[in-house]
Amino acid sequence: AEMDSVTGSSLFSGFRALGLYSNHLPHVLRYHARHREFYVTTAVGNRFHTYNVKKLGIIAVSNALPGDISCLAADRMLVFAAVGRDVYAFARNKEIVHHYSHAHASDVHLLLVLGDTLVSADHDGLLVVWDVPTQEEYLRLTFDPATFDLSALAHPSTYLNKVLLGSSQGALQLWNLKTNKLLYTFQGWSSGVTALQQSPAVDVMGVGLSSGRILLHDIRADKTLMSFSQDWGPVTTLSFRTDGPPIMAAGGPGGHMAFWDLESRRLVTQLRHAHRSAVAGATFLPSQQLLLTNGADNALKVWVFEQEGGVARLLRSRQGHSAPPTTIRHHGNAGRDILSAGQDGTLQSFSSVHERFNKSLGHGSANKKMTKKKGLKFEEILLPPITCFSSESAREGDWDGVVALHRGEAAARTWNYQRCTMGKHRLAPPADRLDNARLSNAVDITSCGNFVLIGWSSGHLDVYNLQSGIHRGHYGNPTAHVGAVRGVCVDGLNQRVFSVGADCLLRAWRFKTRSHDDPAHPPKLDSAPSMLRLHRDSGMLALALDDLTLVVIDTETGRVVRKFLGHSGKINDLTFSPDGRWLISASMDCTIRTWDLPSGCMVDCFLCETAAVSVSLSPIGDFLSSAHVDSLGIYLWSNKSIYSLVSLRPLPADYQPVTSCVTLGDEDEDQMASACWDSQEQLERHLVTMTSLPESRWRNLFNLDVVKRRNQPQQPPQRPAAAPYFLPTVSGLQPSFQTPEAPVNQVLSYYYHSWNIVTASYVAPLALLKSLGPSAVDLELRGLSPDLGSSPQPSSASQLLVAFLQMLEAMLEERRDFDLAQAYLALLLKLYLRPLSADPLAVATLQRLLGRLETIWAELRVSFDQSLCLLTYTKTALL
């Protein structure tokens, strides 16, 4: 949804979202007979994803819908998705082929497919039966939500044209949709129906209630055969195993699952914390010992039952964050992996190349030894969410390369990226400062991967060895700042350390001696900085202040070189481009802005639906990744300047982009049209303008004969072995074979155009030459020769040569296509130097051409010399 609502960016375009797999809607399972494979479909916002169950590999992502999907259904060929009051049918898991609308007055929340009919129900109690191919309504049933509020739909096996309806009041009704008759009403069990599922036995339906009871009911005899009860609250899903053992699975809102043996009528086993939230859907694969589950925790899992006692083992899974991510950073220099820390307490890595490279580093535990003891609650051993982390890949193969700070924890934890687990070190402050130390959002690992610096809320700044986890010293005497340390960073050579704190000071330290290294005139900050980012290659330091100002400081001189204003909300994150030219900032005003450091201007700004809490530009600059408020995914924005020519222009500091998630009005369209600027063919008449044609069109015109000789075939062309089987014929009374047409004489076409140069304009022949390739241009110029005899009059060919020279003279006079005119003139002199030197009119024209060329080249040479002088001074002078 973030990428659907972005607009106004000339630098970034929405590419894809990472880490989104499922939401609170139950999945849909399909079997492809020709592929002999099962496919699962899950809803994610306004799209649905299709995976193969064999490897849980992504197969397709549907086109975007106008709103979030409220329910899903599928048959052998189509996938049905309800959005608001409308229902859409998708073919090939992507394209919309049917649209069912203008029937419901409220949102649709239930869907069921029966052959060529589709059943949809809304919150007002209206049930509509559609004919799938024709999109026509077949039947309407209206229920009073006060007495029979539809809550579940199911089709009993072998019951032709029958549908079983469940209500939140507890009653059930069996209807014949073809005859529009109510066949039977089941009184229910004084509790709302939350799940209906057909069991392997005919006439027996599984009924899940909001009270936690699970019933196996014979709908033909209206008799309850079995009854179970779970203590986890309402039953969210039911499924029956069909590969042999009579096992029934039931899910609850706490993420737990229970498995019941229908023969012994007892609980076989429990699967605690199968999901971090409610189990949205659970389905046993037909005739297989596999169980497919999904939940609102953004997870899709496949469980296998291969152990005795019916114990399930996790076989494969696709899962992202179950709570919105708070911090994202690229890991490594390749720019493929993105480390993400979420409010769910997990640390995960997402690949921008393929999902099979994703991995989860897990949820940290407060004490690894305590995790093996029984009787502890799941929440008691988990660490709180990560607030800030730093990673370095230089020595990750030798020891831990990630250090994370956890909310409310008085120590930092190390993580190992390669082993995908929590590290062995707990980086705590010295014993004399344990009482008043509480972690602040300040951590940075050196580029060598050997040391980590951690800032504390008490103002202390400590350095630790990552290999041993030993405290190696501190900066300041006794503290580095008066108040909390809000940011810390180390340069690329481990020479200087920079820190900022709540005391509105930027301090510089020597890394080895830990002494002060502040400049003679330290920069004065108008407000306390909230974060600190360093571009190690250029030595530029970016600070975000509490007064919504961005400050860029040169670490060599200690001076403020740039100051940017424009954000109207708290600045959440900063990131530099790999070359240090751009500074990208994300704010609570829902904008992501790009600032150009050399020009000191804002060059790009786009608006998102929700505010970005963290941004990170890849080390190779191809993708910008962002994490947003109340969003579980990580969004990738492609850098258009990598693969296309992007013209950036300065934007005012108060620039506010518009949104395009809804239909734009006339004023918005005019504003967006004015934001798009097309370059003119010639800016000013006194400026020399080069041609916009590619160099391959004119660069090798002078040496075209050399290129042809070099590329000529080594062997002469051979005669074909046999004539074609079907020869083209000409229809008529006496059919005859069709002879190939003679090629059109391109010389005559240019010949007629050239005569217009003497009398009128050269625009038409010049446009013709621009549209031709190098070989065709060479052929046209060779056609101007008086020896060809292609001219209507004997003297017309020499007049064409003079006319061509006059065309080049006009091009130089207007100072357009300067390099193209040089190429045409060089080829013309190469072909016709002797005939031109014998013609007085041509000689006079050539003399005028020489004068114009010398004048233009003198101006260009002066401009080149001035630019070279300025560049040389900039490189060598000590500024």
Short mmCIF file of N, CA, C and O in Angstrom, two decimals, residues 213-285:
data_model
loop_
_atom_site.label_atom_id
_atom_site.label_comp_id
_atom_site.label_asym_id
_atom_site.label_seq_id
_atom_site.Cartn_x
_atom_site.Cartn_y
_atom_site.Cartn_z
N ARG A 213 -15.85 -24.97 22.39
CA ARG A 213 -16.29 -26.34 22.15
C ARG A 213 -16.14 -26.70 20.68
O ARG A 213 -16.29 -25.86 19.79
N ILE A 214 -15.86 -28.00 20.45
CA ILE A 214 -15.74 -28.55 19.10
C ILE A 214 -16.67 -29.74 19.02
O ILE A 214 -16.60 -30.67 19.84
N LEU A 215 -17.56 -29.73 18.03
CA LEU A 215 -18.59 -30.75 17.91
C LEU A 215 -18.48 -31.43 16.56
O LEU A 215 -18.20 -30.79 15.54
N LEU A 216 -18.69 -32.75 16.57
CA LEU A 216 -18.88 -33.52 15.34
C LEU A 216 -20.35 -33.88 15.26
O LEU A 216 -20.86 -34.69 16.05
N HIS A 217 -21.04 -33.26 14.30
CA HIS A 217 -22.50 -33.34 14.24
C HIS A 217 -22.93 -34.02 12.94
O HIS A 217 -22.45 -33.66 11.86
N ASP A 218 -23.85 -35.00 13.11
CA ASP A 218 -24.46 -35.68 11.95
C ASP A 218 -25.63 -34.82 11.49
O ASP A 218 -26.67 -34.75 12.16
N ILE A 219 -25.47 -34.16 10.33
CA ILE A 219 -26.51 -33.24 9.88
C ILE A 219 -27.70 -33.99 9.28
O ILE A 219 -28.79 -33.42 9.16
N ARG A 220 -27.54 -35.25 8.90
CA ARG A 220 -28.68 -36.00 8.37
C ARG A 220 -29.61 -36.43 9.49
O ARG A 220 -30.84 -36.35 9.37
N ALA A 221 -29.01 -36.86 10.62
CA ALA A 221 -29.82 -37.30 11.76
C ALA A 221 -29.96 -36.23 12.83
O ALA A 221 -30.68 -36.46 13.82
N ASP A 222 -29.31 -35.07 12.63
CA ASP A 222 -29.31 -33.99 13.62
C ASP A 222 -28.93 -34.54 15.00
O ASP A 222 -29.65 -34.42 16.00
N LYS A 223 -27.72 -35.14 15.03
CA LYS A 223 -27.26 -35.78 16.25
C LYS A 223 -25.78 -35.47 16.44
O LYS A 223 -24.99 -35.58 15.52
N THR A 224 -25.42 -35.07 17.66
CA THR A 224 -24.03 -34.79 17.98
C THR A 224 -23.33 -36.08 18.33
O THR A 224 -23.73 -36.79 19.27
N LEU A 225 -22.27 -36.40 17.57
CA LEU A 225 -21.55 -37.66 17.77
C LEU A 225 -20.44 -37.51 18.80
O LEU A 225 -20.24 -38.42 19.61
N MET A 226 -19.72 -36.42 18.76
CA MET A 226 -18.60 -36.21 19.68
C MET A 226 -18.57 -34.75 20.09
O MET A 226 -19.04 -33.88 19.35
N SER A 227 -17.94 -34.51 21.24
CA SER A 227 -17.80 -33.14 21.73
C SER A 227 -16.47 -33.01 22.45
O SER A 227 -16.11 -33.87 23.26
N PHE A 228 -15.74 -31.96 22.07
CA PHE A 228 -14.45 -31.65 22.70
C PHE A 228 -14.48 -30.19 23.15
O PHE A 228 -15.36 -29.42 22.76
N SER A 229 -13.50 -29.86 23.98
CA SER A 229 -13.43 -28.48 24.46
C SER A 229 -11.97 -28.08 24.64
O SER A 229 -11.16 -28.88 25.12
N GLN A 230 -11.65 -26.85 24.21
CA GLN A 230 -10.31 -26.30 24.40
C GLN A 230 -10.39 -25.08 25.31
O GLN A 230 -11.39 -24.36 25.32
N ASP A 231 -9.33 -24.86 26.06
CA ASP A 231 -9.31 -23.80 27.06
C ASP A 231 -8.73 -22.49 26.53
O ASP A 231 -8.51 -21.56 27.31
N TRP A 232 -8.48 -22.40 25.24
CA TRP A 232 -7.80 -21.23 24.69
C TRP A 232 -8.75 -20.20 24.10
O TRP A 232 -8.32 -19.25 23.46
N GLY A 233 -10.04 -20.40 24.28
CA GLY A 233 -10.98 -19.45 23.73
C GLY A 233 -11.65 -19.98 22.47
O GLY A 233 -11.71 -21.19 22.23
N PRO A 234 -12.18 -19.10 21.64
CA PRO A 234 -12.94 -19.52 20.45
C PRO A 234 -12.10 -20.38 19.50
O PRO A 234 -10.87 -20.24 19.42
N VAL A 235 -12.79 -21.23 18.79
CA VAL A 235 -12.16 -22.07 17.77
C VAL A 235 -12.05 -21.25 16.49
O VAL A 235 -13.06 -20.80 15.94
N THR A 236 -10.84 -21.04 16.02
CA THR A 236 -10.64 -20.23 14.83
C THR A 236 -10.59 -21.04 13.54
O THR A 236 -10.89 -20.53 12.47
N THR A 237 -10.20 -22.31 13.62
CA THR A 237 -10.10 -23.13 12.42
C THR A 237 -10.17 -24.60 12.80
O THR A 237 -9.83 -24.99 13.92
N LEU A 238 -10.62 -25.41 11.85
CA LEU A 238 -10.71 -26.87 12.01
C LEU A 238 -10.18 -27.54 10.75
O LEU A 238 -10.33 -27.01 9.64
N SER A 239 -9.59 -28.73 10.95
CA SER A 239 -9.13 -29.52 9.81
C SER A 239 -9.03 -30.98 10.23
O SER A 239 -8.76 -31.28 11.41
N PHE A 240 -9.21 -31.89 9.26
CA PHE A 240 -9.20 -33.32 9.51
C PHE A 240 -8.11 -33.98 8.67
O PHE A 240 -7.95 -33.67 7.49
N ARG A 241 -7.41 -34.91 9.32
CA ARG A 241 -6.35 -35.64 8.64
C ARG A 241 -6.96 -36.79 7.85
O ARG A 241 -7.84 -37.51 8.35
N THR A 242 -6.48 -36.96 6.60
CA THR A 242 -7.08 -37.96 5.70
C THR A 242 -6.10 -39.01 5.21
O THR A 242 -6.43 -39.80 4.34
N ASP A 243 -4.89 -39.06 5.78
CA ASP A 243 -3.90 -40.04 5.31
C ASP A 243 -3.87 -41.30 6.15
O ASP A 243 -2.98 -42.13 5.99
N GLY A 244 -4.82 -41.48 7.06
CA GLY A 244 -4.85 -42.70 7.86
C GLY A 244 -5.33 -42.45 9.27
O GLY A 244 -6.49 -42.74 9.61
N PRO A 245 -4.49 -41.90 10.16
CA PRO A 245 -4.90 -41.67 11.54
C PRO A 245 -6.07 -40.70 11.62
O PRO A 245 -6.05 -39.65 10.97
N PRO A 246 -7.09 -41.01 12.41
CA PRO A 246 -8.25 -40.11 12.55
C PRO A 246 -7.95 -38.96 13.50
O PRO A 246 -8.34 -38.99 14.68
N ILE A 247 -7.28 -37.95 13.00
CA ILE A 247 -6.84 -36.83 13.82
C ILE A 247 -7.58 -35.58 13.35
O ILE A 247 -7.72 -35.32 12.15
N MET A 248 -8.04 -34.78 14.32
CA MET A 248 -8.66 -33.50 14.05
C MET A 248 -7.80 -32.41 14.69
O MET A 248 -7.40 -32.51 15.85
N ALA A 249 -7.53 -31.35 13.92
CA ALA A 249 -6.74 -30.22 14.41
C ALA A 249 -7.64 -29.03 14.63
O ALA A 249 -8.53 -28.76 13.81
N ALA A 250 -7.39 -28.30 15.72
CA ALA A 250 -8.17 -27.11 16.03
C ALA A 250 -7.22 -26.01 16.47
O ALA A 250 -6.26 -26.26 17.22
N GLY A 251 -7.48 -24.78 16.00
CA GLY A 251 -6.65 -23.64 16.35
C GLY A 251 -7.39 -22.65 17.21
O GLY A 251 -8.64 -22.60 17.20
N GLY A 252 -6.62 -21.85 17.95
CA GLY A 252 -7.21 -20.88 18.85
C GLY A 252 -6.61 -19.49 18.66
O GLY A 252 -5.65 -19.30 17.91
N PRO A 253 -7.16 -18.52 19.37
CA PRO A 253 -6.68 -17.13 19.22
C PRO A 253 -5.32 -16.88 19.84
O PRO A 253 -4.69 -15.85 19.55
N GLY A 254 -4.82 -17.78 20.68
CA GLY A 254 -3.53 -17.58 21.31
C GLY A 254 -2.36 -18.11 20.51
O GLY A 254 -1.22 -18.04 20.97
N GLY A 255 -2.62 -18.66 19.33
CA GLY A 255 -1.55 -19.23 18.51
C GLY A 255 -1.28 -20.69 18.79
O GLY A 255 -0.35 -21.26 18.20
N HIS A 256 -2.06 -21.32 19.69
CA HIS A 256 -1.86 -22.73 20.01
C HIS A 256 -2.76 -23.60 19.13
O HIS A 256 -3.80 -23.15 18.62
N MET A 257 -2.38 -24.88 19.00
CA MET A 257 -3.17 -25.84 18.26
C MET A 257 -3.30 -27.12 19.07
O MET A 257 -2.36 -27.52 19.78
N ALA A 258 -4.46 -27.74 18.96
CA ALA A 258 -4.74 -29.00 19.65
C ALA A 258 -5.09 -30.06 18.62
O ALA A 258 -5.75 -29.78 17.61
N PHE A 259 -4.65 -31.30 18.90
CA PHE A 259 -4.88 -32.43 17.99
C PHE A 259 -5.61 -33.52 18.76
O PHE A 259 -5.13 -34.00 19.80
N TRP A 260 -6.76 -33.91 18.22
CA TRP A 260 -7.65 -34.84 18.90
C TRP A 260 -7.73 -36.15 18.10
O TRP A 260 -7.83 -36.12 16.88
N ASP A 261 -7.67 -37.27 18.86
CA ASP A 261 -7.85 -38.59 18.26
C ASP A 261 -9.35 -38.92 18.29
O ASP A 261 -9.96 -39.01 19.37
N LEU A 262 -9.95 -39.07 17.11
CA LEU A 262 -11.39 -39.27 17.04
C LEU A 262 -11.81 -40.69 17.41
O LEU A 262 -12.98 -40.91 17.72
N GLU A 263 -10.87 -41.63 17.38
CA GLU A 263 -11.21 -43.00 17.78
C GLU A 263 -11.25 -43.13 19.30
O GLU A 263 -12.21 -43.64 19.87
N SER A 264 -10.20 -42.65 19.94
CA SER A 264 -10.15 -42.74 21.40
C SER A 264 -10.83 -41.55 22.07
O SER A 264 -10.99 -41.56 23.30
N ARG A 265 -11.20 -40.55 21.28
CA ARG A 265 -11.91 -39.37 21.78
C ARG A 265 -11.13 -38.67 22.91
O ARG A 265 -11.66 -38.35 23.97
N ARG A 266 -9.88 -38.45 22.64
CA ARG A 266 -9.03 -37.79 23.64
C ARG A 266 -8.03 -36.88 22.93
O ARG A 266 -7.81 -36.97 21.72
N LEU A 267 -7.43 -36.00 23.73
CA LEU A 267 -6.43 -35.08 23.21
C LEU A 267 -5.12 -35.83 23.05
O LEU A 267 -4.60 -36.40 24.01
N VAL A 268 -4.57 -35.80 21.83
CA VAL A 268 -3.32 -36.51 21.57
C VAL A 268 -2.12 -35.66 21.94
O VAL A 268 -1.23 -36.09 22.68
N THR A 269 -2.07 -34.45 21.42
CA THR A 269 -0.93 -33.57 21.68
C THR A 269 -1.35 -32.13 21.47
O THR A 269 -2.42 -31.86 20.89
N GLN A 270 -0.50 -31.25 21.94
CA GLN A 270 -0.71 -29.81 21.76
C GLN A 270 0.52 -29.20 21.07
O GLN A 270 1.64 -29.67 21.26
N LEU A 271 0.27 -28.19 20.30
CA LEU A 271 1.35 -27.45 19.64
C LEU A 271 1.29 -26.02 20.15
O LEU A 271 0.53 -25.19 19.64
N ARG A 272 2.06 -25.78 21.20
CA ARG A 272 2.06 -24.47 21.83
C ARG A 272 2.85 -23.47 20.98
O ARG A 272 3.90 -23.79 20.44
N HIS A 273 2.33 -22.26 20.90
CA HIS A 273 2.99 -21.16 20.21
C HIS A 273 3.35 -21.53 18.77
O HIS A 273 4.44 -21.24 18.28
N ALA A 274 2.41 -22.20 18.12
CA ALA A 274 2.61 -22.45 16.69
C ALA A 274 2.67 -21.14 15.92
O ALA A 274 3.39 -21.04 14.92
N HIS A 275 1.94 -20.15 16.37
CA HIS A 275 1.99 -18.80 15.82
C HIS A 275 2.01 -17.81 16.98
O HIS A 275 1.55 -18.12 18.10
N ARG A 276 2.51 -16.63 16.72
CA ARG A 276 2.57 -15.59 17.74
C ARG A 276 1.22 -14.91 17.95
O ARG A 276 1.08 -14.11 18.87
N SER A 277 0.27 -15.16 17.06
CA SER A 277 -1.07 -14.59 17.19
C SER A 277 -2.07 -15.69 16.84
O SER A 277 -1.72 -16.87 16.80
N ALA A 278 -3.31 -15.30 16.62
CA ALA A 278 -4.35 -16.28 16.35
C ALA A 278 -4.04 -17.10 15.10
O ALA A 278 -3.52 -16.57 14.10
N VAL A 279 -4.35 -18.38 15.16
CA VAL A 279 -4.20 -19.26 14.00
C VAL A 279 -5.36 -18.96 13.06
O VAL A 279 -6.52 -19.27 13.35
N ALA A 280 -5.06 -18.35 11.92
CA ALA A 280 -6.12 -17.95 10.99
C ALA A 280 -6.66 -19.13 10.21
O ALA A 280 -7.87 -19.22 9.95
N GLY A 281 -5.79 -20.04 9.78
CA GLY A 281 -6.22 -21.18 8.99
C GLY A 281 -5.31 -22.36 9.18
O GLY A 281 -4.09 -22.21 9.37
N ALA A 282 -5.88 -23.56 9.13
CA ALA A 282 -5.13 -24.81 9.23
C ALA A 282 -5.77 -25.82 8.28
O ALA A 282 -6.99 -26.01 8.31
N THR A 283 -4.95 -26.46 7.45
CA THR A 283 -5.46 -27.39 6.45
C THR A 283 -4.51 -28.57 6.34
O THR A 283 -3.31 -28.38 6.07
N PHE A 284 -5.04 -29.78 6.55
CA PHE A 284 -4.29 -30.99 6.26
C PHE A 284 -4.31 -31.23 4.75
O PHE A 284 -5.37 -31.17 4.12
N LEU A 285 -3.16 -31.51 4.16
CA LEU A 285 -3.12 -31.82 2.74
C LEU A 285 -3.75 -33.19 2.51
O LEU A 285 -3.50 -34.14 3.28
#
